Every structure is written in structure tokens, then in C-alpha cells.
């Protein structure tokens, strides 16, 4: 089974709809992240969480919100979807407990299309 | 502003033709440099972490090296299955977030 899972894998929604993307991990990592990827722009950080009680905005948080329901679960919501939020969304995790190496591990991605 | 620049943007090689990809970064305060491989429509796959100038890591046909200003990903005798986008990311001291480059799209022609 995959260590980092994302649901749904593909989603088409209409402008103005609220949508939630979910991420779960079995790696036991403390930190979780949400990124979006657009052609030519690379990966951009939306939100990140160092633990259940710690949520931080990334470089492009406007129009998004997150919830860290448990150490293993981190969800991303689009409150009112707009077409320029059409992108590939990735969840990632990293382990910063006890002298770790900081690399991030990514889920398989969610392809979101807003019409 | 933290910057990570990868070059070239795209590279086409014949099978067996060795080459190198470049990742340059802002000079001061590097905590770690990371290489990832990404196949189309999939999540980035972690390859290597480098921490200090002079460090090298190898995996199959790939070798990553680090200097004080840049990192190279050397690909020796590549095969078509090495075709992918290779991403570089940097973590600086005092900043808990990775900064990603936009990647090099590598195509190996049989």
C-alpha cells in the first residue's frame, strides 16, 4: 500500500462549488504539506502543518483552507472554486522527529478541473 | 528571495549518451539540497539529499554532486526508462519550507 494517499485522484467541479481534497499517510511523519503544480510554474506551497495544532500559510494560500484532523490526515478545501484553481495538487509529508533528514515524500496527486 | 534555477529546461539524449543536469541556488545558508524524479501525472519521487559541498550520492545510473553554488545530476549511459522530469529543491537555514526549481524534462531516445 502507498505511504501517502490522496482522494479523489481526479475531480471536475463547477465554479463556485466547495471542494475538499484529502490526504492520509502511514509513514508516521509529523509534518504535512499541500502543493499545487502548474505547467511552467513548478511546485508551489499552499499550506503546511508541523503538527495537529500548528497550521501555516504557504506562498499561495488565498482561496484555500486546511484542516489537520489527526497526525496522519490533512485535508485541503477550496471554499468557492474558480477556474484558475485548475491544477495538479500534491500532498507531502516529512519527518522532523529526532534528527531526521528533512526530505519530503509525495502522494500520487489529485487532478482538479474547475469549469 | 530564495531562488532555485534548473537548466536546461529540456534535454533529449540518445540511449547511452551521458549528460548532466544543473541546479543552482542562492549561496548562503544551505541546509540541504534534494533531487526528485517526476513521471507525467504522478507525484515526485525522492532520489537524493545532499548537505555539504563535495558530497556525492549515487543510485543506479544517477549520481548527484554538490558545490557551494550548484548541484549536478549526472546520468551515465541512460535508458529510455530514465525519461522523466527531474526536480531540484533547496532547504535553507531559518526557513522551514522547500524551494523547488521548475525542473528539467529529460527524454531518452531508444
Coordinates of C-alpha atoms in Angstrom, one line a residue:
Chain A
X1 CA 0.0 0.0 0.0
X2 CA 1.1 3.6 -0.7
X3 CA 2.6 5.5 2.2
X4 CA 0.8 8.8 1.2
X5 CA -2.6 8.5 -0.3
X6 CA -4.8 11.2 -1.8
X7 CA -8.5 11.2 -2.6
X8 CA -10.0 11.8 -5.1
X9 CA -7.5 11.2 -7.8
X10 CA -9.4 13.2 -10.3
X11 CA -12.2 15.7 -9.9
X12 CA -14.2 18.0 -12.1
X13 CA -16.2 20.7 -10.5
X14 CA -18.1 23.9 -11.3
X15 CA -17.2 27.5 -10.5
X16 CA -18.4 28.4 -7.0
X17 CA -18.6 24.9 -5.6
X18 CA -16.8 23.9 -2.4
X19 CA -14.5 21.0 -2.7
X20 CA -12.3 19.1 -0.3
X21 CA -9.2 17.1 -1.1
X22 CA -8.0 14.6 1.4
X23 CA -4.6 13.2 2.3
X24 CA -3.6 10.3 4.6
X25 CA -0.2 9.0 5.5
X26 CA 1.1 5.8 7.1
X27 CA 4.7 7.0 7.4
X28 CA 4.3 8.3 10.9
X29 CA 5.7 11.7 9.9
X30 CA 4.8 14.8 11.9
X31 CA 4.8 17.4 9.1
X32 CA 2.4 17.6 6.2
X33 CA 2.1 19.9 3.2
X34 CA -0.2 20.8 0.3
X35 CA 1.3 22.0 -3.0
X36 CA -0.2 22.8 -6.4
X37 CA 1.7 22.3 -9.7
X38 CA 1.0 24.2 -12.8
X39 CA 2.9 23.9 -16.1
X40 CA 6.0 26.1 -16.2
X41 CA 5.5 27.3 -12.6
X42 CA 6.7 24.3 -10.7
X43 CA 5.5 23.2 -7.2
X44 CA 4.1 26.0 -5.1
X45 CA 3.3 25.6 -1.4
X46 CA -0.3 26.3 -0.3
X47 CA -0.3 25.3 3.4
X48 CA 1.8 23.3 5.7
X49 CA 1.4 21.8 9.2
X50 CA 4.1 20.9 11.7
X51 CA 1.7 19.1 14.0
X52 CA -2.1 18.8 14.7
X53 CA -2.1 22.2 16.4
X54 CA 0.2 24.1 14.0
X55 CA -1.0 25.3 10.6
X56 CA 0.9 27.7 8.4
X57 CA 0.2 29.6 5.2
X58 CA 2.4 29.0 2.2
X59 CA 3.0 31.3 -0.7
X60 CA -0.4 30.9 -2.4
X61 CA -3.0 30.3 0.4
X62 CA -5.7 32.7 -0.8
X63 CA -8.8 30.8 -1.7
X64 CA -7.8 27.7 0.2
X65 CA -8.2 26.4 3.8
X66 CA -6.9 23.3 5.5
X67 CA -7.7 21.1 8.4
X68 CA -5.3 18.7 10.2
X69 CA -7.7 16.2 11.7
X70 CA -5.0 13.9 13.1
X71 CA -1.3 13.4 12.7
X72 CA -2.0 11.2 9.7
X73 CA -4.7 13.3 8.0
X74 CA -4.5 16.7 6.3
X75 CA -7.3 18.0 4.1
X76 CA -7.4 20.9 1.7
X77 CA -10.6 22.8 0.9
X78 CA -11.4 25.2 -1.9
X79 CA -14.2 27.4 -0.4
X80 CA -15.5 28.6 -3.7
X81 CA -13.7 27.1 -6.7
X82 CA -12.6 29.2 -9.6
X83 CA -11.2 28.2 -13.0
X84 CA -7.6 29.3 -12.2
X85 CA -7.5 26.8 -9.4
X86 CA -7.4 24.1 -12.1
X87 CA -4.1 22.3 -11.4
X88 CA -2.5 19.2 -10.1
X89 CA -2.5 19.1 -6.3
X90 CA 0.0 17.2 -4.2
X91 CA 0.2 16.3 -0.5
X92 CA 3.6 15.6 1.0
X93 CA 5.0 14.5 4.4
X94 CA 8.3 14.9 6.2
X95 CA 9.8 13.6 9.4
X96 CA 11.4 16.1 11.8
X97 CA 11.3 13.9 14.8
X98 CA 14.7 13.1 16.3
X99 CA 17.4 14.2 13.9
X100 CA 15.8 13.3 10.6
X101 CA 16.8 14.3 7.1
X102 CA 14.1 16.7 6.0
X103 CA 13.2 15.2 2.6
X104 CA 9.5 15.3 1.7
X105 CA 7.6 12.3 0.3
X106 CA 4.7 13.0 -2.1
X107 CA 1.3 11.4 -2.7
X108 CA 0.1 10.5 -6.2
X109 CA -1.7 13.8 -6.8
X110 CA -5.2 15.0 -7.4
X111 CA -6.0 16.4 -10.9
X112 CA -8.6 19.1 -10.3
X113 CA -10.5 20.8 -13.1
X114 CA -12.8 23.8 -12.4
X115 CA -15.2 24.6 -15.2
Chain B
X1 CA 14.4 35.9 -2.1
X2 CA 15.4 32.2 -2.2
X3 CA 15.8 31.1 -5.8
X4 CA 16.5 27.7 -7.4
X5 CA 17.3 27.6 -11.1
X6 CA 17.5 24.4 -13.1
X7 CA 19.0 24.1 -16.6
X8 CA 18.4 23.1 -19.2
X9 CA 14.6 23.2 -19.3
X10 CA 14.5 20.2 -21.6
X11 CA 17.1 17.7 -22.7
X12 CA 16.9 15.0 -25.4
X13 CA 19.6 12.3 -25.4
X14 CA 20.2 9.1 -27.3
X15 CA 20.2 6.0 -25.3
X16 CA 23.6 5.5 -23.8
X17 CA 24.6 9.2 -24.2
X18 CA 25.7 10.5 -20.8
X19 CA 25.0 14.1 -19.6
X20 CA 24.4 16.3 -16.6
X21 CA 21.5 18.4 -15.3
X22 CA 22.2 21.6 -13.3
X23 CA 20.6 23.1 -10.2
X24 CA 21.9 26.5 -9.0
X25 CA 20.9 28.1 -5.7
X26 CA 21.3 31.2 -3.6
X27 CA 24.7 30.8 -2.0
X28 CA 24.3 31.3 1.8
X29 CA 22.6 29.2 4.4
X30 CA 22.0 25.9 2.6
X31 CA 20.6 23.2 4.9
X32 CA 20.0 20.6 2.3
X33 CA 19.5 20.1 -1.4
X34 CA 17.1 17.5 -2.7
X35 CA 16.7 15.8 -6.1
X36 CA 13.4 14.2 -7.2
X37 CA 12.1 12.4 -10.2
X38 CA 8.6 13.0 -11.5
X39 CA 6.8 11.0 -14.2
X40 CA 3.9 12.6 -16.0
X41 CA 0.8 12.9 -13.9
X42 CA 2.5 11.4 -10.8
X43 CA 3.9 12.7 -7.6
X44 CA 7.6 13.5 -7.3
X45 CA 9.7 10.6 -6.2
X46 CA 12.6 11.3 -3.8
X47 CA 16.1 10.5 -5.1
X48 CA 18.8 12.1 -3.0
X49 CA 19.7 14.6 -0.3
X50 CA 23.0 16.5 -0.3
X51 CA 24.1 18.5 2.7
X52 CA 27.5 19.9 2.1
X53 CA 29.9 20.9 -0.7
X54 CA 31.8 17.9 -2.0
X55 CA 29.2 15.4 -1.1
X56 CA 28.1 12.8 -3.7
X57 CA 25.3 10.3 -3.8
X58 CA 24.7 7.5 -6.3
X59 CA 21.8 5.4 -7.4
X60 CA 22.0 3.1 -10.4
X61 CA 22.8 5.4 -13.4
X62 CA 22.4 8.6 -11.4
X63 CA 25.0 10.5 -9.4
X64 CA 24.3 13.8 -7.6
X65 CA 27.1 16.2 -6.6
X66 CA 27.1 19.4 -4.7
X67 CA 29.3 22.5 -4.8
X68 CA 28.9 25.8 -2.9
X69 CA 26.8 27.3 -5.7
X70 CA 25.2 24.4 -7.5
X71 CA 24.4 20.8 -7.8
X72 CA 24.7 18.4 -10.7
X73 CA 22.7 15.3 -11.5
X74 CA 24.9 13.1 -13.7
X75 CA 23.2 10.5 -15.8
X76 CA 25.5 7.8 -17.1
X77 CA 24.5 5.6 -20.1
X78 CA 20.8 6.5 -19.8
X79 CA 18.0 4.2 -20.8
X80 CA 14.5 5.2 -22.1
X81 CA 13.1 4.4 -18.6
X82 CA 15.1 7.3 -17.3
X83 CA 12.9 9.7 -19.2
X84 CA 11.1 12.0 -16.7
X85 CA 11.2 15.5 -15.2
X86 CA 14.0 15.9 -12.6
X87 CA 13.3 18.4 -9.9
X88 CA 15.7 20.1 -7.5
X89 CA 14.7 21.6 -4.2
X90 CA 16.6 23.6 -1.6
X91 CA 16.1 24.0 2.2
X92 CA 17.7 27.0 3.8
X93 CA 18.5 27.5 7.5
X94 CA 15.9 29.7 9.1
X95 CA 13.2 28.7 6.5
X96 CA 11.3 25.5 7.1
X97 CA 10.0 25.3 3.5
X98 CA 11.4 23.7 0.4
X99 CA 12.0 26.0 -2.6
X100 CA 11.6 24.0 -5.8
X101 CA 13.1 24.6 -9.2
X102 CA 10.9 24.2 -12.3
X103 CA 12.6 21.1 -13.4
X104 CA 14.5 19.6 -16.4
X105 CA 12.4 17.4 -18.7
X106 CA 14.7 14.6 -19.8
X107 CA 13.9 12.4 -22.8
X108 CA 16.0 9.4 -23.7
X109 CA 15.5 8.2 -27.3
X110 CA 16.0 4.5 -28.0

